[in-house]
Coordinates of N, CA and C in Angstrom, one line a residue:
Chain A
S173 N 94.6 110.9 87.1 CA 96.0 111.1 87.4 C 96.4 110.1 88.5
Q174 N 97.7 109.8 88.5 CA 98.1 108.9 89.5 C 98.2 109.6 90.9
Q175 N 97.7 109.0 91.9 CA 97.8 109.5 93.2 C 99.1 109.3 93.9
G176 N 99.7 108.1 93.6 CA 100.9 107.7 94.3 C 102.1 107.8 93.5
E177 N 103.2 108.2 94.2 CA 104.5 108.1 93.5 C 105.4 107.2 94.4
E178 N 106.1 106.4 93.7 CA 106.9 105.4 94.4 C 108.4 105.6 94.1
D179 N 109.2 105.3 95.1 CA 110.6 105.2 94.9 C 111.2 104.1 95.7
P180 N 112.3 103.5 95.3 CA 112.9 103.8 94.0 C 112.0 103.2 92.9
Q181 N 112.4 103.5 91.6 CA 111.7 102.9 90.5 C 112.2 101.5 90.3
A182 N 113.4 101.3 90.7 CA 114.0 99.9 90.5 C 114.9 99.6 91.7
L183 N 115.0 98.4 92.1 CA 115.7 98.0 93.2 C 116.3 96.6 92.9
S184 N 117.6 96.5 93.1 CA 118.3 95.2 92.9 C 119.0 94.8 94.1
I185 N 118.7 93.7 94.7 CA 119.3 93.2 95.9 C 119.6 91.7 95.8
Q186 N 120.4 91.2 96.8 CA 120.7 89.8 96.8 C 119.8 89.1 97.8
E187 N 119.6 87.9 97.6 CA 118.8 87.0 98.5 C 119.3 87.2 99.9
G188 N 118.3 87.3 100.8 CA 118.6 87.5 102.2 C 118.6 88.9 102.7
E189 N 118.8 89.8 101.8 CA 118.8 91.3 102.1 C 117.3 91.7 102.3
N190 N 117.2 92.9 102.9 CA 115.9 93.5 103.0 C 115.7 94.5 101.8
A191 N 114.4 94.6 101.4 CA 114.1 95.6 100.4 C 113.0 96.6 100.9
T192 N 113.3 97.8 100.7 CA 112.3 98.9 101.2 C 111.9 99.7 100.0
M193 N 110.7 100.0 99.9 CA 110.2 100.9 98.9 C 109.2 101.8 99.5
N194 N 109.1 103.0 99.0 CA 108.2 104.0 99.5 C 107.2 104.5 98.5
C195 N 106.1 105.0 99.1 CA 105.0 105.5 98.3 C 104.5 106.8 98.9
S196 N 104.4 107.8 98.1 CA 103.8 109.1 98.6 C 102.6 109.4 97.8
Y197 N 101.6 110.0 98.5 CA 100.4 110.4 97.8 C 100.0 111.8 98.1
K198 N 98.9 112.2 97.5 CA 98.6 113.7 97.5 C 97.4 114.1 98.4
T199 N 96.4 113.2 98.4 CA 95.2 113.6 99.1 C 94.9 112.6 100.3
S200 N 94.0 113.0 101.2 CA 93.6 112.1 102.3 C 93.0 110.9 101.7
I201 N 93.3 109.8 102.4 CA 92.8 108.5 102.0 C 92.0 107.7 103.0
N202 N 91.3 106.8 102.6 CA 90.6 105.8 103.5 C 91.6 104.7 103.8
N203 N 92.2 104.1 102.8 CA 93.2 103.1 103.0 C 94.2 103.1 101.9
L204 N 95.3 102.4 102.1 CA 96.4 102.3 101.1 C 96.7 100.8 101.0
Q205 N 96.9 100.3 99.8 CA 97.1 98.9 99.6 C 98.4 98.7 98.8
W206 N 99.0 97.6 99.0 CA 100.2 97.2 98.3 C 99.9 95.9 97.5
Y207 N 100.4 95.9 96.3 CA 100.2 94.8 95.4 C 101.5 94.3 94.8
R208 N 101.6 93.1 94.4 CA 102.7 92.6 93.7 C 102.3 92.1 92.3
Q209 N 103.1 92.3 91.3 CA 102.8 91.8 90.0 C 104.0 91.2 89.4
N210 N 103.9 89.9 89.1 CA 105.0 89.2 88.4 C 104.8 89.6 86.9
S211 N 105.9 89.5 86.2 CA 105.9 90.0 84.8 C 104.8 89.4 84.0
G212 N 104.0 90.3 83.4 CA 102.9 89.8 82.5 C 101.8 89.1 83.2
R213 N 101.7 89.2 84.5 CA 100.6 88.5 85.2 C 99.7 89.5 86.0
G214 N 98.7 88.9 86.7 CA 97.8 89.7 87.4 C 98.4 90.2 88.7
L215 N 97.5 90.9 89.5 CA 97.9 91.5 90.7 C 97.7 90.5 91.9
V216 N 98.7 90.5 92.8 CA 98.5 89.8 94.1 C 98.4 90.8 95.2
H217 N 97.3 90.8 95.9 CA 97.1 91.7 97.0 C 98.0 91.3 98.2
L218 N 98.8 92.3 98.7 CA 99.7 92.0 99.8 C 99.1 92.4 101.1
I219 N 98.9 93.7 101.2 CA 98.4 94.3 102.5 C 97.6 95.5 102.3
L220 N 96.5 95.6 103.1 CA 95.7 96.8 103.1 C 95.9 97.5 104.5
I221 N 96.3 98.7 104.5 CA 96.4 99.5 105.8 C 95.5 100.7 105.8
R222 N 94.7 100.8 106.8 CA 93.7 101.8 106.9 C 94.3 103.1 107.4
S223 N 93.6 104.2 107.2 CA 94.2 105.5 107.6 C 94.4 105.7 109.1
N224 N 93.7 104.9 109.9 CA 93.9 105.0 111.3 C 94.9 104.0 111.8
E225 N 95.6 103.3 110.9 CA 96.6 102.3 111.3 C 98.0 102.9 111.0
R226 N 99.0 102.5 111.7 CA 100.3 103.0 111.5 C 101.3 102.0 110.9
E227 N 101.0 100.7 111.3 CA 101.9 99.6 110.9 C 101.1 98.3 110.8
K228 N 101.5 97.5 109.8 CA 100.9 96.2 109.7 C 101.9 95.2 109.2
H229 N 101.8 94.0 109.6 CA 102.7 92.9 109.3 C 102.0 91.8 108.6
S230 N 102.7 91.2 107.7 CA 102.1 89.9 107.1 C 103.3 89.1 106.7
G231 N 103.6 88.1 107.4 CA 104.8 87.3 107.1 C 106.1 88.1 107.1
R232 N 106.7 88.1 106.0 CA 108.0 88.9 105.8 C 107.7 90.3 105.4
L233 N 106.5 90.7 105.3 CA 106.2 92.0 104.9 C 105.8 92.9 106.0
R234 N 106.3 94.2 106.0 CA 105.9 95.2 107.0 C 105.6 96.4 106.2
V235 N 104.4 97.0 106.5 CA 103.9 98.2 105.9 C 103.7 99.2 107.0
T236 N 104.2 100.4 106.7 CA 103.9 101.6 107.6 C 103.1 102.6 106.8
L237 N 102.4 103.4 107.6 CA 101.6 104.5 107.0 C 101.8 105.7 107.9
D238 N 102.2 106.8 107.3 CA 102.3 108.1 108.0 C 101.4 109.1 107.3
T239 N 100.2 109.3 107.8 CA 99.2 110.1 107.1 C 99.6 111.6 107.2
S240 N 100.4 111.9 108.2 CA 100.8 113.4 108.3 C 101.8 113.7 107.2
K241 N 102.6 112.7 106.7 CA 103.5 112.9 105.6 C 102.9 112.4 104.3
K242 N 101.8 111.8 104.4 CA 101.1 111.2 103.2 C 102.1 110.2 102.5
S243 N 102.6 109.3 103.3 CA 103.6 108.4 102.8 C 103.4 107.0 103.4
S244 N 103.8 106.0 102.7 CA 103.8 104.6 103.2 C 105.1 103.9 102.7
S245 N 105.5 102.9 103.5 CA 106.6 102.1 103.0 C 106.3 100.6 103.1
L246 N 106.9 99.9 102.2 CA 106.8 98.4 102.3 C 108.2 97.9 102.4
L247 N 108.3 97.1 103.5 CA 109.6 96.4 103.8 C 109.4 94.9 103.5
I248 N 110.3 94.3 102.7 CA 110.3 92.9 102.6 C 111.6 92.4 103.2
T249 N 111.5 91.6 104.3 CA 112.7 91.1 105.0 C 113.1 89.8 104.4
A250 N 114.4 89.5 104.5 CA 115.0 88.3 104.1 C 114.5 87.9 102.7
S251 N 114.8 88.7 101.8 CA 114.2 88.5 100.4 C 114.7 87.2 99.8
R252 N 113.8 86.8 98.9 CA 114.1 85.5 98.1 C 114.0 85.8 96.6
A253 N 114.5 85.0 95.8 CA 114.5 85.2 94.4 C 113.0 85.3 93.9
A254 N 112.1 84.5 94.6 CA 110.7 84.5 94.2 C 110.1 85.9 94.5
D255 N 110.7 86.7 95.2 CA 110.1 88.1 95.5 C 110.4 89.0 94.3
T256 N 111.1 88.6 93.3 CA 111.3 89.4 92.1 C 110.0 89.7 91.5
A257 N 109.7 91.0 91.3 CA 108.4 91.4 90.8 C 108.3 92.9 90.8
S258 N 107.2 93.4 90.3 CA 106.9 94.8 90.5 C 106.0 95.0 91.6
Y259 N 106.2 96.0 92.4 CA 105.3 96.3 93.6 C 104.7 97.6 93.4
F260 N 103.4 97.7 93.6 CA 102.6 98.9 93.5 C 101.9 99.2 94.8
C261 N 101.9 100.5 95.1 CA 101.0 101.0 96.1 C 99.7 101.5 95.4
A262 N 98.6 101.5 96.1 CA 97.4 102.0 95.5 C 96.6 102.6 96.7
T263 N 96.1 103.8 96.4 CA 95.3 104.5 97.4 C 93.8 104.4 97.1
D264 N 93.1 104.3 98.2 CA 91.6 104.2 98.1 C 91.1 105.4 98.9
I265 N 90.7 106.5 98.2 CA 90.3 107.7 98.9 C 89.1 107.6 99.7
E266 N 88.1 106.9 99.1 CA 86.7 106.9 99.8 C 86.4 105.6 100.4
G267 N 87.2 104.6 100.2 CA 87.1 103.3 100.9 C 86.1 102.3 100.2
W268 N 85.8 102.5 98.9 CA 84.9 101.6 98.3 C 85.5 100.9 97.1
G269 N 86.8 100.9 97.1 CA 87.5 100.0 96.1 C 88.0 100.7 94.9
K270 N 87.8 102.0 94.7 CA 88.3 102.7 93.5 C 89.7 103.1 93.9
L271 N 90.7 102.5 93.1 CA 92.1 102.7 93.5 C 92.8 103.5 92.5
Q272 N 93.8 104.3 93.0 CA 94.7 105.0 92.2 C 96.1 104.4 92.5
F273 N 96.8 104.0 91.4 CA 98.0 103.3 91.6 C 99.2 104.2 91.5
G274 N 100.3 103.8 92.2 CA 101.6 104.5 92.0 C 102.3 103.9 90.8
A275 N 103.4 104.4 90.5 CA 104.1 104.0 89.3 C 104.8 102.7 89.4
G276 N 105.0 102.2 90.7 CA 105.6 100.9 90.9 C 107.1 100.9 91.1
T277 N 107.5 99.9 91.8 CA 108.9 99.7 92.0 C 109.3 98.3 91.5
Q278 N 110.2 98.2 90.6 CA 110.6 96.9 90.1 C 111.7 96.3 90.9
V279 N 111.5 95.2 91.6 CA 112.5 94.6 92.5 C 113.0 93.3 91.8
V280 N 114.4 93.3 91.8 CA 115.0 92.1 91.3 C 115.9 91.5 92.5
V281 N 115.6 90.3 92.8 CA 116.4 89.6 93.9 C 117.2 88.5 93.2
T282 N 118.5 88.7 93.4 CA 119.4 87.7 92.7 C 119.9 86.7 93.8
P283 N 120.0 85.4 93.4 CA 120.4 84.4 94.3 C 121.8 84.6 94.8
Chain B
G27 N 87.0 83.1 99.9 CA 85.9 83.8 99.3 C 86.4 85.0 98.5
A28 N 85.6 85.8 98.0 CA 85.9 87.0 97.2 C 86.8 86.7 96.0
V29 N 86.2 85.9 95.1 CA 86.9 85.5 93.9 C 86.3 86.2 92.7
V30 N 87.2 86.8 91.9 CA 86.8 87.5 90.7 C 87.5 86.8 89.5
S31 N 86.7 86.4 88.6 CA 87.2 85.7 87.4 C 87.0 86.5 86.2
Q32 N 88.1 86.6 85.4 CA 88.1 87.4 84.2 C 88.4 86.5 83.0
H33 N 87.7 86.8 82.0 CA 87.9 85.9 80.8 C 87.7 86.7 79.5
P34 N 88.5 86.5 78.5 CA 89.6 85.5 78.5 C 90.9 86.1 79.1
S35 N 91.9 85.2 79.3 CA 93.1 85.7 79.9 C 94.0 86.3 78.8
R36 N 93.9 85.8 77.6 CA 94.6 86.3 76.5 C 93.7 86.3 75.3
V37 N 93.8 87.3 74.4 CA 93.1 87.4 73.2 C 93.9 88.1 72.1
I38 N 93.9 87.6 71.0 CA 94.5 88.2 69.8 C 93.4 88.5 68.8
C39 N 93.3 89.7 68.3 CA 92.3 90.0 67.4 C 92.8 90.8 66.2
K40 N 92.1 90.8 65.2 CA 92.5 91.6 64.0 C 92.0 93.1 64.2
S41 N 92.8 94.0 63.6 CA 92.5 95.4 63.7 C 91.1 95.6 63.0
G42 N 90.3 96.4 63.7 CA 89.0 96.7 63.2 C 87.9 95.9 63.8
T43 N 88.2 94.8 64.5 CA 87.2 93.9 65.1 C 87.0 94.4 66.6
S44 N 85.9 93.9 67.2 CA 85.6 94.2 68.6 C 85.9 93.0 69.4
V45 N 86.3 93.3 70.7 CA 86.6 92.2 71.6 C 85.9 92.5 72.9
K46 N 85.3 91.4 73.5 CA 84.6 91.5 74.7 C 85.3 90.8 75.8
I47 N 85.5 91.5 76.9 CA 86.2 90.9 78.1 C 85.1 90.8 79.2
E48 N 85.1 89.7 79.9 CA 84.1 89.5 81.0 C 84.8 89.5 82.3
C49 N 84.1 90.0 83.3 CA 84.6 90.1 84.7 C 83.4 89.6 85.5
R50 N 83.6 88.5 86.2 CA 82.6 87.9 87.1 C 83.0 87.8 88.5
S51 N 82.1 88.1 89.4 CA 82.3 87.9 90.8 C 81.7 86.5 91.1
L52 N 82.4 85.6 91.6 CA 82.0 84.2 91.7 C 81.2 83.9 93.0
D53 N 81.6 84.6 94.1 CA 81.0 84.2 95.4 C 80.5 85.4 96.1
F54 N 80.3 86.5 95.4 CA 79.7 87.7 96.1 C 79.0 88.5 95.0
Q55 N 78.1 89.4 95.5 CA 77.4 90.3 94.6 C 78.2 91.6 94.5
A56 N 78.6 91.9 93.3 CA 79.5 93.0 93.0 C 78.6 94.3 92.7
T57 N 78.4 95.1 93.7 CA 77.6 96.3 93.4 C 78.4 97.3 92.5
T58 N 79.7 97.2 92.6 CA 80.6 98.1 91.8 C 81.7 97.3 91.2
M59 N 82.0 97.6 89.9 CA 83.2 97.0 89.3 C 84.0 98.1 88.7
F60 N 85.3 97.9 88.6 CA 86.2 98.8 88.1 C 87.1 98.2 87.0
W61 N 87.4 99.0 86.0 CA 88.2 98.5 84.9 C 89.5 99.4 84.8
Y62 N 90.6 98.6 84.7 CA 91.9 99.3 84.6 C 92.6 98.9 83.4
R63 N 93.6 99.7 83.0 CA 94.4 99.4 81.8 C 95.8 99.5 82.2
Q64 N 96.7 98.7 81.7 CA 98.1 98.8 82.0 C 98.9 98.6 80.7
F65 N 99.7 99.6 80.4 CA 100.6 99.5 79.3 C 101.9 98.8 79.8
P66 N 102.6 98.2 78.8 CA 103.9 97.5 79.2 C 104.8 98.3 80.1
K67 N 105.2 97.7 81.2 CA 106.1 98.3 82.1 C 105.6 99.6 82.7
K68 N 104.3 99.8 82.7 CA 103.7 101.0 83.3 C 102.8 100.6 84.4
S69 N 102.2 101.6 85.1 CA 101.3 101.3 86.2 C 99.9 101.1 85.6
L70 N 99.0 100.9 86.5 CA 97.6 100.6 86.2 C 96.8 102.0 86.2
M71 N 96.0 102.2 85.2 CA 95.2 103.4 85.1 C 93.8 103.0 85.1
L72 N 93.0 103.7 86.0 CA 91.6 103.4 86.1 C 90.9 104.0 84.8
M73 N 90.1 103.1 84.2 CA 89.4 103.5 83.0 C 88.0 104.0 83.4
A74 N 87.3 103.1 84.2 CA 85.9 103.4 84.4 C 85.4 102.7 85.6
T75 N 84.3 103.2 86.2 CA 83.6 102.6 87.3 C 82.2 102.2 86.9
S76 N 81.8 101.0 87.1 CA 80.5 100.6 86.7 C 79.7 100.1 87.9
N77 N 78.5 100.6 88.0 CA 77.5 100.1 89.0 C 76.4 99.3 88.4
E78 N 76.0 98.3 89.0 CA 75.0 97.4 88.4 C 73.7 98.2 88.0
G79 N 73.3 98.0 86.8 CA 72.1 98.7 86.3 C 72.2 100.1 85.9
S80 N 73.4 100.7 86.0 CA 73.5 102.1 85.6 C 74.7 102.3 84.7
K81 N 74.7 103.4 84.1 CA 75.8 103.7 83.1 C 77.2 103.8 83.8
A82 N 78.2 103.4 83.1 CA 79.5 103.5 83.7 C 80.0 104.9 83.7
T83 N 80.8 105.2 84.7 CA 81.5 106.5 84.8 C 82.9 106.4 84.3
Y84 N 83.3 107.1 83.3 CA 84.6 107.0 82.7 C 85.5 108.1 83.2
E85 N 86.8 107.7 83.3 CA 87.8 108.6 83.8 C 88.1 109.6 82.6
Q86 N 88.6 110.7 82.9 CA 89.0 111.7 81.9 C 89.9 111.1 80.9
G87 N 89.6 111.3 79.7 CA 90.5 110.9 78.6 C 90.2 109.5 78.1
V88 N 89.2 108.8 78.7 CA 88.9 107.4 78.2 C 87.6 107.6 77.3
E89 N 87.7 107.1 76.1 CA 86.6 107.2 75.2 C 85.5 106.2 75.5
K90 N 84.4 106.7 75.8 CA 83.3 105.8 76.2 C 82.7 105.0 75.0
D91 N 82.8 105.6 73.8 CA 82.3 104.9 72.7 C 83.3 103.8 72.2
K92 N 84.5 103.9 72.6 CA 85.6 103.0 72.3 C 85.6 101.8 73.2
F93 N 85.4 102.1 74.5 CA 85.4 101.1 75.5 C 84.0 101.0 76.2
L94 N 83.2 100.1 75.7 CA 81.9 100.0 76.1 C 81.8 99.1 77.4
I95 N 81.2 99.6 78.4 CA 81.1 98.8 79.7 C 79.7 98.6 80.0
N96 N 79.4 97.3 80.3 CA 78.0 96.9 80.7 C 78.1 96.2 82.0
H97 N 77.3 96.6 82.9 CA 77.2 95.9 84.2 C 75.8 95.5 84.4
A98 N 75.4 94.4 83.7 CA 74.0 94.1 83.6 C 73.5 93.3 84.8
S99 N 74.4 92.7 85.6 CA 73.9 91.9 86.7 C 74.9 92.2 87.9
L100 N 74.6 91.7 89.0 CA 75.4 91.9 90.2 C 76.7 91.0 90.2
T101 N 76.8 90.1 89.2 CA 78.0 89.3 89.1 C 78.7 89.4 87.8
L102 N 78.3 90.2 86.9 CA 79.0 90.3 85.6 C 79.1 91.7 85.1
S103 N 80.3 92.1 84.7 CA 80.5 93.3 84.0 C 81.3 92.9 82.7
T104 N 81.0 93.6 81.6 CA 81.8 93.3 80.4 C 82.4 94.6 79.9
L105 N 83.6 94.5 79.3 CA 84.3 95.6 78.7 C 84.4 95.2 77.2
T106 N 83.9 96.0 76.3 CA 84.0 95.7 74.9 C 84.9 96.8 74.3
V107 N 86.0 96.3 73.7 CA 86.9 97.3 73.0 C 86.4 97.2 71.5
T108 N 85.8 98.3 71.1 CA 85.2 98.4 69.7 C 86.2 98.8 68.7
S109 N 86.1 98.3 67.5 CA 87.0 98.6 66.4 C 88.4 98.7 66.9
A110 N 88.9 97.6 67.4 CA 90.2 97.7 68.1 C 91.3 98.0 67.1
H111 N 92.3 98.7 67.5 CA 93.5 99.0 66.7 C 94.8 98.6 67.6
P112 N 95.9 98.5 66.9 CA 97.1 98.1 67.6 C 97.4 98.9 68.9
E113 N 97.1 100.2 68.9 CA 97.3 101.0 70.1 C 96.4 100.6 71.3
D114 N 95.4 99.8 71.0 CA 94.6 99.3 72.1 C 95.2 98.1 72.8
S115 N 96.2 97.6 72.2 CA 96.9 96.4 72.8 C 97.4 96.8 74.2
S116 N 97.0 96.0 75.2 CA 97.3 96.4 76.5 C 96.8 95.2 77.5
F117 N 97.1 95.4 78.7 CA 96.6 94.5 79.8 C 95.4 95.2 80.4
Y118 N 94.3 94.5 80.4 CA 93.1 95.0 81.0 C 92.7 94.2 82.2
I119 N 92.4 94.8 83.3 CA 92.1 94.1 84.5 C 90.9 94.7 85.2
C120 N 90.1 93.9 85.8 CA 88.9 94.4 86.5 C 89.0 94.1 87.9
S121 N 88.2 94.8 88.7 CA 88.1 94.5 90.1 C 86.6 94.7 90.5
A122 N 86.2 94.1 91.6 CA 84.8 94.1 92.0 C 84.7 94.3 93.5
S123 N 83.8 95.1 93.9 CA 83.6 95.3 95.3 C 82.1 95.1 95.6
H124 N 81.8 94.8 96.9 CA 80.5 94.6 97.3 C 80.1 95.6 98.4
D125 N 79.1 96.3 98.1 CA 78.5 97.2 99.1 C 79.6 98.2 99.6
Y126 N 80.3 98.7 98.7 CA 81.3 99.8 99.0 C 82.4 99.4 100.0
T127 N 82.9 98.2 99.8 CA 84.0 97.8 100.6 C 85.2 97.6 99.6
E128 N 86.3 97.0 100.1 CA 87.4 96.9 99.3 C 87.2 96.0 98.1
A129 N 87.9 96.2 97.0 CA 87.7 95.5 95.8 C 88.7 94.4 95.6
F130 N 88.3 93.4 94.8 CA 89.1 92.2 94.5 C 89.3 92.1 93.0
F131 N 90.5 91.8 92.6 CA 90.9 91.8 91.2 C 90.8 90.5 90.5
G132 N 90.4 90.6 89.3 CA 90.5 89.4 88.4 C 91.9 89.2 87.9
Q133 N 92.1 88.2 87.1 CA 93.4 87.8 86.7 C 94.0 88.6 85.5
G134 N 93.1 89.4 84.9 CA 93.6 90.3 83.8 C 93.5 89.6 82.5
T135 N 93.4 90.5 81.4 CA 93.3 90.0 80.0 C 94.3 90.7 79.2
R136 N 95.2 90.0 78.6 CA 96.2 90.6 77.7 C 95.6 90.6 76.3
L137 N 95.4 91.8 75.8 CA 94.8 92.0 74.4 C 95.9 92.4 73.5
T138 N 96.0 91.7 72.4 CA 96.9 92.0 71.3 C 96.1 92.2 70.0
V139 N 96.3 93.4 69.5 CA 95.6 93.7 68.2 C 96.6 93.7 67.1
V140 N 96.3 92.9 66.1 CA 97.3 92.7 65.0 C 96.7 93.3 63.7

């Protein structure tokens, strides 16, 4: 069963705006990861955040993790048309690579 | 580093035939490999976990006789979809991890059964 639930399911924004998506999960985790997937293609790993971390940055991406609420958020700042993709959170309960994926958020960035 | 190569990237096969998908770790030894399946516009579902030299562990609802997984070496795992049918058409993707650390994904294989 899927560990993570994501919202919103879909997000449509204009270039330059920020995009925020959220992920909630059910059990304690070792780490949580965010991936991007362009239509019909493979996964691109964005960020891994461990259970003892609260926030991580990578370029225009910011990920937060609140283990007390069992939730995470991914913020994409100053979005670009190239950010159009589906974004998935995935939880790793034991820390050895076995992932459970959320349903995903489909992001469309219009020029 | 940490490159995982999956082959083929696309395959079309006739109903009733079997298809083999390979997942290779190119620059590390993969003690564990994972196989996922993704239906169109859906999320990824874990199918099975394979450890080198032992039988794969399948997730609930995944037919082990339908989806044969072999992890014969520390760099190669294969997924064979046996007697494929149109409902098996999907995107299959593997990941590999070394010594129980984070896993790295292959490029995925789009299987179409006609």
